[in-house]
Amino acid sequence: EKGGYPHFMLKEIFEQPEAIRKTVSPRVREGRVVLDDLRLTKEYIQGVSRIFIVACGSSYHVGMVSKYNWERLLRRPVEVCLASEFRYCDPLVDDHSLVIFISQSGETLDTMAALREAKRRGGRTLAVVNVVGSSIAREADDVLYTWAGPEIAVATTKAYSTQLVLMDLIALYLGDLLGTIEKTEYDTILHELEALPEKLERVLASIEDVKYFASRYFNHDSIFFIGRNLDYAMGLEGSLKLKEISYIHSEAYASGELKHGTISLIEPGTLVVALGTYEPLFDKAMSNVVEVKARGAEVLALATEPLKEKMAHTADSVIAVPETHPVVQPSLGVVPLQLFAYYVALQRGCDIDKPRNLAKSVTVE
Ligand code: F6R
């Protein structure tokens, strides 16, 4: 049932191009995003004053990426909330609030409770869910499915990736209704979403590089991920993947925060994974690499292909991913991070598909 792969996680990582294709292509017609299941009118969305994205774990990390992308494309405030916090924080939801819930399983108890709380306060709810007919899908006002197919490994990969692209599609759709997206930007992002499976195949073909770095670094006992903007949001996911399956302590930081405390943890030999795929802030990413190198860190960087050489001037090693529109870039960048976590866990002999203390669907508080 693993289709020749040693673990479901690896199988599911390799299923990502197809899962993304299945999520995107039925929703594109004649160069436009078509979301037949979404019953949000132009009048309604024009009256929305706040957008909340509520989720747990990796789904929350999709929300972190989406906050940057949606605010860029919709020019509306977007707040990302952990479901376990949202449900008890007396949230400022009213009938001008659109509240989006992201969940692979559709059964996460905190997310479900947060959904009920948002509805009770008059918010309009939209669920982005993978499991058809799940509780969250049934209770939300609207539901859009990620067509990732069944995900077996506890650590999510293809569900995360399909959530990302679906959130991008929704942003294009709503931004078009609001008139906040330039036509050329709309066309480029949509084109890049359609081109994503093929670019992802290229990332997956460079697996040997990642394997090599995993064999070099699997013995570290603490690993830091740094980045800015979308790279920061992606780093949160890279760090979670690593810690949950390899049991290595890991933290993700917004690079600008290093100086406010974290940099004291950097010693000679500490591994820093420096994310530099967000092109508008690439120079800042480079200068943060210089900063941690000066404290003796070993730096493994991630950059887009055109900027790989430049990054190699400062980092010890660089993994490159194909370039795409910045809004879509995390969909490519996250894959080497998933593979890195996988191969590090493999080297350490961990139970990859069933990490200790974790369940696939968290139906208790
Ligand atoms: C991490 C992971 C978890 C889930 C979280 C939410 O790899 O899988 O962090 O993302 O438990 O689950 P869903 O998306 O089912 O609500």
PDB file of N, CA and C and ligand atoms in Angstrom, residues 56-59 102-106 108 111 154-156 163 240-241 244 362, ligand 1:
ATOM      1  N   CYS A  56      -4.673  24.710  13.626  1.00  0.00           N
ATOM      2  CA  CYS A  56      -3.656  24.182  14.537  1.00  0.00           C
ATOM      3  C   CYS A  56      -2.470  23.643  13.743  1.00  0.00           C
ATOM      4  N   GLY A  57      -1.316  23.626  14.364  1.00  0.00           N
ATOM      5  CA  GLY A  57      -0.140  22.936  13.818  1.00  0.00           C
ATOM      6  C   GLY A  57       0.229  23.395  12.418  1.00  0.00           C
ATOM      7  N   SER A  58       0.447  22.424  11.532  1.00  0.00           N
ATOM      8  CA  SER A  58       0.861  22.755  10.172  1.00  0.00           C
ATOM      9  C   SER A  58      -0.210  23.568   9.443  1.00  0.00           C
ATOM     10  N   SER A  59      -1.456  23.280   9.731  1.00  0.00           N
ATOM     11  CA  SER A  59      -2.532  24.040   9.083  1.00  0.00           C
ATOM     12  C   SER A  59      -2.453  25.508   9.510  1.00  0.00           C
ATOM     13  N   ILE A 102      -8.769  26.043   8.635  1.00  0.00           N
ATOM     14  CA  ILE A 102      -7.997  25.129   7.796  1.00  0.00           C
ATOM     15  C   ILE A 102      -7.754  23.845   8.583  1.00  0.00           C
ATOM     16  N   SER A 103      -8.103  22.724   7.975  1.00  0.00           N
ATOM     17  CA  SER A 103      -7.897  21.455   8.669  1.00  0.00           C
ATOM     18  C   SER A 103      -7.808  20.309   7.671  1.00  0.00           C
ATOM     19  N   GLN A 104      -6.775  19.509   7.793  1.00  0.00           N
ATOM     20  CA  GLN A 104      -6.679  18.305   6.959  1.00  0.00           C
ATOM     21  C   GLN A 104      -7.793  17.345   7.332  1.00  0.00           C
ATOM     22  N   SER A 105      -7.859  16.967   8.599  1.00  0.00           N
ATOM     23  CA  SER A 105      -8.778  15.907   9.044  1.00  0.00           C
ATOM     24  C   SER A 105     -10.223  16.372   9.084  1.00  0.00           C
ATOM     25  N   GLY A 106     -10.394  17.671   9.352  1.00  0.00           N
ATOM     26  CA  GLY A 106     -11.750  18.170   9.554  1.00  0.00           C
ATOM     27  C   GLY A 106     -12.338  17.726  10.886  1.00  0.00           C
ATOM     28  N   THR A 108     -10.292  18.110  14.018  1.00  0.00           N
ATOM     29  CA  THR A 108      -9.502  18.651  15.132  1.00  0.00           C
ATOM     30  C   THR A 108     -10.430  19.370  16.114  1.00  0.00           C
ATOM     31  N   THR A 111     -10.198  23.219  16.578  1.00  0.00           N
ATOM     32  CA  THR A 111     -10.630  23.952  15.387  1.00  0.00           C
ATOM     33  C   THR A 111     -12.156  23.916  15.287  1.00  0.00           C
ATOM     34  N   VAL A 154       1.585  10.595   9.999  1.00  0.00           N
ATOM     35  CA  VAL A 154       1.132  11.579  10.982  1.00  0.00           C
ATOM     36  C   VAL A 154       1.603  12.982  10.587  1.00  0.00           C
ATOM     37  N   ALA A 155       2.841  13.095  10.151  1.00  0.00           N
ATOM     38  CA  ALA A 155       3.359  14.407   9.744  1.00  0.00           C
ATOM     39  C   ALA A 155       2.775  14.769   8.379  1.00  0.00           C
ATOM     40  N   THR A 156       2.096  15.881   8.323  1.00  0.00           N
ATOM     41  CA  THR A 156       1.432  16.254   7.075  1.00  0.00           C
ATOM     42  C   THR A 156       2.423  16.800   6.048  1.00  0.00           C
ATOM     43  N   GLN A 163      -3.298  22.768   0.873  1.00  0.00           N
ATOM     44  CA  GLN A 163      -3.916  23.891   1.600  1.00  0.00           C
ATOM     45  C   GLN A 163      -3.313  25.210   1.107  1.00  0.00           C
ATOM     46  N   LEU A 240       8.829  22.521  12.481  1.00  0.00           N
ATOM     47  CA  LEU A 240       7.864  21.579  13.075  1.00  0.00           C
ATOM     48  C   LEU A 240       8.066  20.175  12.498  1.00  0.00           C
ATOM     49  N   LYS A 241       8.230  20.102  11.176  1.00  0.00           N
ATOM     50  CA  LYS A 241       8.435  18.789  10.543  1.00  0.00           C
ATOM     51  C   LYS A 241       9.634  18.095  11.180  1.00  0.00           C
ATOM     52  N   GLU A 244       9.043  17.107  14.976  1.00  0.00           N
ATOM     53  CA  GLU A 244       8.046  16.074  15.264  1.00  0.00           C
ATOM     54  C   GLU A 244       8.484  14.682  14.835  1.00  0.00           C
ATOM     55  N   VAL A 362      -6.405  15.070  16.080  1.00  0.00           N
ATOM     56  CA  VAL A 362      -6.421  15.395  17.513  1.00  0.00           C
ATOM     57  C   VAL A 362      -7.838  15.759  17.938  1.00  0.00           C
TER      58      VAL A 362
HETATM   59  C1  F6R B   1       2.081  18.302  11.734  1.00  0.00           C
HETATM   60  C2  F6R B   1       0.656  18.005  11.750  1.00  0.00           C
HETATM   61  C3  F6R B   1      -0.211  18.671  12.757  1.00  0.00           C
HETATM   62  C4  F6R B   1      -1.574  19.036  12.142  1.00  0.00           C
HETATM   63  C5  F6R B   1      -2.508  19.586  13.223  1.00  0.00           C
HETATM   64  C6  F6R B   1      -3.826  20.034  12.637  1.00  0.00           C
HETATM   65  O1  F6R B   1       2.743  17.611  10.739  1.00  0.00           O
HETATM   66  O2  F6R B   1       0.196  17.203  10.957  1.00  0.00           O
HETATM   67  O3  F6R B   1       0.411  19.796  13.282  1.00  0.00           O
HETATM   68  O4  F6R B   1      -1.364  19.989  11.132  1.00  0.00           O
HETATM   69  O5  F6R B   1      -2.726  18.603  14.193  1.00  0.00           O
HETATM   70  O6  F6R B   1      -4.528  18.970  12.054  1.00  0.00           O
HETATM   71  P1  F6R B   1      -5.699  19.217  11.039  1.00  0.00           P
HETATM   72  O7  F6R B   1      -5.134  19.907   9.853  1.00  0.00           O
HETATM   73  O8  F6R B   1      -6.221  17.843  10.719  1.00  0.00           O
HETATM   74  O9  F6R B   1      -6.725  20.063  11.731  1.00  0.00           O
END
